[in-house]
mmCIF file of C-alpha atoms in Angstrom:
data_model
loop_
_atom_site.group_PDB
_atom_site.id
_atom_site.type_symbol
_atom_site.label_atom_id
_atom_site.label_comp_id
_atom_site.label_asym_id
_atom_site.label_seq_id
_atom_site.Cartn_x
_atom_site.Cartn_y
_atom_site.Cartn_z
ATOM 1 C CA GLU A 1485 25.519 19.550 24.989
ATOM 2 C CA PRO A 1486 22.169 20.561 26.613
ATOM 3 C CA GLU A 1487 19.072 19.466 24.845
ATOM 4 C CA VAL A 1488 15.333 19.711 25.050
ATOM 5 C CA THR A 1489 13.767 16.432 26.367
ATOM 6 C CA GLN A 1490 10.230 15.223 25.990
ATOM 7 C CA THR A 1491 8.244 12.556 27.599
ATOM 8 C CA PRO A 1492 6.592 10.114 26.717
ATOM 9 C CA SER A 1493 8.005 9.459 23.368
ATOM 10 C CA HIS A 1494 4.825 7.709 22.309
ATOM 11 C CA GLN A 1495 1.281 7.921 23.777
ATOM 12 C CA VAL A 1496 -1.885 6.171 22.693
ATOM 13 C CA THR A 1497 -5.145 7.415 24.063
ATOM 14 C CA GLN A 1498 -8.964 6.957 23.593
ATOM 15 C CA MET A 1499 -10.835 9.801 22.061
ATOM 16 C CA GLY A 1500 -12.208 12.117 24.793
ATOM 17 C CA GLN A 1501 -9.438 11.319 27.222
ATOM 18 C CA GLU A 1502 -7.106 13.875 28.668
ATOM 19 C CA VAL A 1503 -3.411 13.737 27.890
ATOM 20 C CA ILE A 1504 -0.363 15.751 29.252
ATOM 21 C CA LEU A 1505 2.757 15.877 27.182
ATOM 22 C CA ARG A 1506 5.866 16.932 29.150
ATOM 23 C CA CYS A 1507 9.029 18.889 28.146
ATOM 24 C CA VAL A 1508 12.137 19.843 29.932
ATOM 25 C CA PRO A 1509 13.499 22.888 28.046
ATOM 26 C CA ILE A 1510 17.230 23.668 28.072
ATOM 27 C CA SER A 1511 17.895 24.938 31.609
ATOM 28 C CA ASN A 1512 18.843 28.715 31.057
ATOM 29 C CA HIS A 1513 16.160 29.204 28.270
ATOM 30 C CA LEU A 1514 13.246 31.547 28.949
ATOM 31 C CA TYR A 1515 11.043 31.192 25.912
ATOM 32 C CA PHE A 1516 9.028 28.014 25.245
ATOM 33 C CA TYR A 1517 6.898 26.756 22.427
ATOM 34 C CA TRP A 1518 4.860 23.887 21.359
ATOM 35 C CA TYR A 1519 4.565 22.808 17.686
ATOM 36 C CA ARG A 1520 2.866 19.842 16.130
ATOM 37 C CA GLN A 1521 3.195 17.902 12.828
ATOM 38 C CA ILE A 1522 0.307 15.832 11.533
ATOM 39 C CA LEU A 1523 1.676 13.018 9.414
ATOM 40 C CA GLY A 1524 2.467 14.285 5.875
ATOM 41 C CA GLN A 1525 1.792 17.911 6.798
ATOM 42 C CA LYS A 1526 3.948 20.961 7.712
ATOM 43 C CA VAL A 1527 5.137 21.631 11.242
ATOM 44 C CA GLU A 1528 2.529 23.947 12.809
ATOM 45 C CA PHE A 1529 2.946 26.498 15.659
ATOM 46 C CA LEU A 1530 0.684 26.006 18.572
ATOM 47 C CA VAL A 1531 1.735 28.421 21.395
ATOM 48 C CA SER A 1532 4.580 30.420 22.675
ATOM 49 C CA PHE A 1533 5.157 30.951 26.420
ATOM 50 C CA TYR A 1534 7.357 33.571 28.251
ATOM 51 C CA ASN A 1535 7.403 34.832 31.764
ATOM 52 C CA ASN A 1536 4.719 32.363 32.851
ATOM 53 C CA GLU A 1537 2.182 33.540 30.331
ATOM 54 C CA ILE A 1538 1.231 32.804 26.724
ATOM 55 C CA SER A 1539 2.753 35.236 24.295
ATOM 56 C CA GLU A 1540 0.871 34.036 21.294
ATOM 57 C CA LYS A 1541 -1.298 31.069 20.232
ATOM 58 C CA SER A 1542 -2.607 29.737 16.930
ATOM 59 C CA GLU A 1543 -6.189 29.224 16.008
ATOM 60 C CA ILE A 1544 -5.516 25.381 16.601
ATOM 61 C CA PHE A 1545 -4.838 26.217 20.354
ATOM 62 C CA ASP A 1546 -8.432 26.277 21.408
ATOM 63 C CA ASP A 1547 -10.034 25.875 24.770
ATOM 64 C CA GLN A 1548 -9.060 22.077 24.741
ATOM 65 C CA PHE A 1549 -5.391 22.925 24.977
ATOM 66 C CA SER A 1550 -3.523 24.480 27.883
ATOM 67 C CA VAL A 1551 0.073 24.916 28.771
ATOM 68 C CA GLU A 1552 1.780 25.145 32.207
ATOM 69 C CA ARG A 1553 5.100 25.561 33.667
ATOM 70 C CA PRO A 1554 4.516 23.949 37.116
ATOM 71 C CA ASP A 1555 8.103 24.284 38.319
ATOM 72 C CA GLY A 1556 11.436 25.669 37.355
ATOM 73 C CA SER A 1557 12.188 22.916 34.843
ATOM 74 C CA ASN A 1558 9.038 21.308 33.226
ATOM 75 C CA PHE A 1559 6.772 22.771 30.582
ATOM 76 C CA THR A 1560 3.533 20.856 29.873
ATOM 77 C CA LEU A 1561 0.937 20.801 27.136
ATOM 78 C CA LYS A 1562 -2.486 19.444 28.146
ATOM 79 C CA ILE A 1563 -5.227 18.366 25.823
ATOM 80 C CA ARG A 1564 -8.422 18.078 27.842
ATOM 81 C CA SER A 1565 -10.582 15.977 25.473
ATOM 82 C CA THR A 1566 -8.652 14.481 22.759
ATOM 83 C CA LYS A 1567 -10.097 14.186 19.284
ATOM 84 C CA LEU A 1568 -8.992 11.871 16.401
ATOM 85 C CA GLU A 1569 -7.523 14.877 14.550
ATOM 86 C CA ASP A 1570 -5.189 15.553 17.455
ATOM 87 C CA SER A 1571 -3.060 12.523 16.390
ATOM 88 C CA ALA A 1572 0.249 14.056 15.548
ATOM 89 C CA MET A 1573 3.874 14.472 16.565
ATOM 90 C CA TYR A 1574 4.109 17.188 19.225
ATOM 91 C CA PHE A 1575 7.391 19.133 19.418
ATOM 92 C CA CYS A 1576 8.505 21.320 22.430
ATOM 93 C CA ALA A 1577 11.112 23.978 21.745
ATOM 94 C CA SER A 1578 12.926 26.570 23.686
ATOM 95 C CA SER A 1579 14.979 29.662 23.027
ATOM 96 C CA PRO A 1580 17.812 31.221 25.138
ATOM 97 C CA PRO A 1581 17.661 34.724 26.539
ATOM 98 C CA GLY A 1582 19.479 37.463 24.425
ATOM 99 C CA LEU A 1583 19.026 39.933 21.788
ATOM 100 C CA ALA A 1584 18.242 37.384 18.899
ATOM 101 C CA VAL A 1585 16.161 35.140 20.994
ATOM 102 C CA GLN A 1586 13.652 34.465 18.381
ATOM 103 C CA GLU A 1587 16.249 33.566 15.852
ATOM 104 C CA THR A 1588 17.253 30.346 17.640
ATOM 105 C CA GLN A 1589 14.767 27.789 18.644
ATOM 106 C CA TYR A 1590 15.966 24.300 19.853
ATOM 107 C CA PHE A 1591 13.572 21.426 19.392
ATOM 108 C CA GLY A 1592 12.938 18.351 21.377
ATOM 109 C CA PRO A 1593 12.613 14.781 19.931
ATOM 110 C CA GLY A 1594 8.788 14.914 19.952
ATOM 111 C CA THR A 1595 6.026 12.922 21.445
ATOM 112 C CA ARG A 1596 3.963 10.875 18.887
ATOM 113 C CA LEU A 1597 0.376 11.046 20.026
ATOM 114 C CA LEU A 1598 -2.168 8.627 18.658
ATOM 115 C CA VAL A 1599 -5.908 9.096 19.336
ATOM 116 C CA LEU A 1600 -8.128 6.112 18.780
ATOM 117 C CA ASP B 369 -0.858 28.291 5.264
ATOM 118 C CA GLN B 370 1.316 28.968 2.225
ATOM 119 C CA GLN B 371 3.303 31.888 3.518
ATOM 120 C CA VAL B 372 6.534 29.775 3.473
ATOM 121 C CA LYS B 373 7.099 27.453 0.449
ATOM 122 C CA GLN B 374 9.784 24.889 -0.337
ATOM 123 C CA ASN B 375 8.907 24.062 -3.931
ATOM 124 C CA SER B 376 11.456 21.262 -4.310
ATOM 125 C CA PRO B 377 10.223 18.173 -2.478
ATOM 126 C CA SER B 378 13.626 16.364 -3.010
ATOM 127 C CA LEU B 379 17.234 17.052 -4.076
ATOM 128 C CA SER B 380 20.070 14.543 -4.811
ATOM 129 C CA VAL B 381 23.740 15.656 -4.955
ATOM 130 C CA GLN B 382 27.148 13.980 -5.062
ATOM 131 C CA GLU B 383 29.379 13.914 -1.951
ATOM 132 C CA GLY B 384 31.732 16.831 -1.977
ATOM 133 C CA ARG B 385 29.491 19.018 -4.271
ATOM 134 C CA ILE B 386 27.319 21.943 -3.228
ATOM 135 C CA SER B 387 23.788 21.334 -2.047
ATOM 136 C CA ILE B 388 21.463 24.453 -2.595
ATOM 137 C CA LEU B 389 18.051 24.314 -0.911
ATOM 138 C CA ASN B 390 15.559 27.029 -1.715
ATOM 139 C CA CYS B 391 12.639 28.729 0.224
ATOM 140 C CA ASP B 392 10.286 31.347 -0.855
ATOM 141 C CA TYR B 393 7.939 33.373 1.306
ATOM 142 C CA THR B 394 5.030 35.796 0.748
ATOM 143 C CA ASN B 395 4.838 37.743 4.026
ATOM 144 C CA SER B 396 7.134 40.711 3.815
ATOM 145 C CA MET B 397 6.739 41.306 7.609
ATOM 146 C CA PHE B 398 8.914 38.271 8.391
ATOM 147 C CA ASP B 399 12.019 39.525 9.999
ATOM 148 C CA TYR B 400 13.985 36.317 10.781
ATOM 149 C CA PHE B 401 14.449 33.065 9.016
ATOM 150 C CA LEU B 402 15.809 29.714 10.341
ATOM 151 C CA TRP B 403 16.869 26.388 8.634
ATOM 152 C CA TYR B 404 16.386 23.079 10.371
ATOM 153 C CA LYS B 405 17.561 19.514 9.435
ATOM 154 C CA LYS B 406 15.361 16.708 10.596
ATOM 155 C CA TYR B 407 15.971 12.953 10.584
ATOM 156 C CA PRO B 408 13.041 10.446 10.796
ATOM 157 C CA ALA B 409 11.617 10.044 14.303
ATOM 158 C CA GLU B 410 13.705 13.028 15.567
ATOM 159 C CA GLY B 411 12.966 16.622 16.337
ATOM 160 C CA PRO B 412 14.237 19.304 13.932
ATOM 161 C CA THR B 413 17.721 20.288 14.511
ATOM 162 C CA PHE B 414 18.634 24.032 14.266
ATOM 163 C CA LEU B 415 21.181 24.825 11.658
ATOM 164 C CA ILE B 416 21.544 28.494 10.976
ATOM 165 C CA SER B 417 19.372 31.638 11.066
ATOM 166 C CA ILE B 418 19.486 35.010 9.399
ATOM 167 C CA SER B 419 17.803 38.339 10.351
ATOM 168 C CA SER B 420 16.110 40.289 7.640
ATOM 169 C CA ILE B 421 18.763 43.086 8.032
ATOM 170 C CA LYS B 422 21.282 40.807 6.622
ATOM 171 C CA ASP B 423 21.797 39.140 3.300
ATOM 172 C CA LYS B 424 24.169 36.437 4.215
ATOM 173 C CA ASN B 425 25.093 34.387 7.282
ATOM 174 C CA GLU B 426 27.778 31.699 7.377
ATOM 175 C CA ASP B 427 28.468 29.015 9.793
ATOM 176 C CA GLY B 428 31.040 26.351 8.769
ATOM 177 C CA ARG B 429 29.785 24.479 5.806
ATOM 178 C CA PHE B 430 26.423 26.149 5.961
ATOM 179 C CA THR B 431 25.664 29.568 4.394
ATOM 180 C CA VAL B 432 22.259 31.102 4.257
ATOM 181 C CA PHE B 433 21.433 33.843 1.637
ATOM 182 C CA LEU B 434 18.475 36.149 1.866
ATOM 183 C CA ASN B 435 17.141 38.106 -1.041
ATOM 184 C CA LYS B 436 14.306 40.290 0.382
ATOM 185 C CA SER B 437 13.231 41.843 -2.861
ATOM 186 C CA ALA B 438 12.627 38.448 -4.303
ATOM 187 C CA LYS B 439 11.258 37.067 -0.942
ATOM 188 C CA HIS B 440 13.690 34.216 -1.424
ATOM 189 C CA LEU B 441 16.324 32.593 0.815
ATOM 190 C CA SER B 442 18.541 29.521 0.118
ATOM 191 C CA LEU B 443 20.791 27.371 2.259
ATOM 192 C CA HIS B 444 24.154 26.295 0.693
ATOM 193 C CA ILE B 445 25.991 23.357 2.126
ATOM 194 C CA VAL B 446 29.663 22.998 0.958
ATOM 195 C CA PRO B 447 30.921 20.320 0.716
ATOM 196 C CA SER B 448 27.998 18.110 1.085
ATOM 197 C CA GLN B 449 28.522 14.961 3.022
ATOM 198 C CA PRO B 450 26.470 11.664 3.232
ATOM 199 C CA GLY B 451 25.574 12.550 6.808
ATOM 200 C CA ASP B 452 23.788 15.598 5.477
ATOM 201 C CA SER B 453 21.008 13.343 4.077
ATOM 202 C CA ALA B 454 17.859 14.520 5.817
ATOM 203 C CA VAL B 455 14.701 16.635 5.475
ATOM 204 C CA TYR B 456 15.509 20.383 5.589
ATOM 205 C CA PHE B 457 12.944 22.858 6.626
ATOM 206 C CA CYS B 458 13.021 26.648 6.330
ATOM 207 C CA ALA B 459 10.953 28.580 8.751
ATOM 208 C CA ALA B 460 10.210 32.259 9.231
ATOM 209 C CA GLY B 461 9.037 34.519 11.938
ATOM 210 C CA SER B 462 8.175 38.016 12.940
ATOM 211 C CA GLY B 463 7.639 40.045 16.071
ATOM 212 C CA ASN B 464 8.928 38.957 19.475
ATOM 213 C CA THR B 465 6.638 35.965 20.335
ATOM 214 C CA GLY B 466 8.853 33.414 18.461
ATOM 215 C CA LYS B 467 6.029 31.995 16.355
ATOM 216 C CA LEU B 468 7.536 30.249 13.338
ATOM 217 C CA ILE B 469 5.888 29.315 10.051
ATOM 218 C CA PHE B 470 7.433 26.359 8.420
ATOM 219 C CA GLY B 471 7.844 25.251 4.865
ATOM 220 C CA GLN B 472 6.967 21.701 3.785
ATOM 221 C CA GLY B 473 10.537 20.567 3.687
ATOM 222 C CA THR B 474 13.032 19.365 1.082
ATOM 223 C CA THR B 475 14.562 15.768 1.281
ATOM 224 C CA LEU B 476 18.282 16.069 0.528
ATOM 225 C CA GLN B 477 20.100 12.898 -0.403
ATOM 226 C CA VAL B 478 23.963 13.128 -0.629
ATOM 227 C CA LYS B 479 25.363 10.155 -2.520
ATOM 228 C CA PRO B 480 28.882 8.877 -1.692
#
């Protein structure tokens, strides 16, 4: 069964460093998302992406964050200058094309980011 | 963000019985709702969804009920199995951007 994959599974970085989290969505999907979950808190929406542009972003997704689909398969989240509070599990998700596209989002296993 | 709430942090049921997981929301603009199951150190696994134009959707052992007037939805699992033990999240969205608002989750334990 096709699934969303994410790399790396864990990343440790120093505060102020740039990190790139990578995702390979399911191959025929057209809608892509990033969420994060800080330990002990809810899963939070960061950004949605369709047709090579951002559809919606949350207030968390400030100028330090960017997303890109550099080729036909990868979808990346970049954090330019990490802060301690960026430590979280980051989930990528994707949705298939179709009428009920927003009603089905498939999540990857997550990347655990630790900022020291 | 308290737009989606799961007021029961945990639920324990006996194998073979029904599990009922509840979710309340405050935003009447939500027009679709999803349920996810999550194991530790894994991503959420999509279970079932429902559009706001329906009041019930069924898929195998999973049924979701939506009561729009009460702004309440529930997930029924029948019969419950030990492998169903996990954290269950409800999530809600509106519009066409796919943004989901999640509840805080309910930990289900199914005892053999």
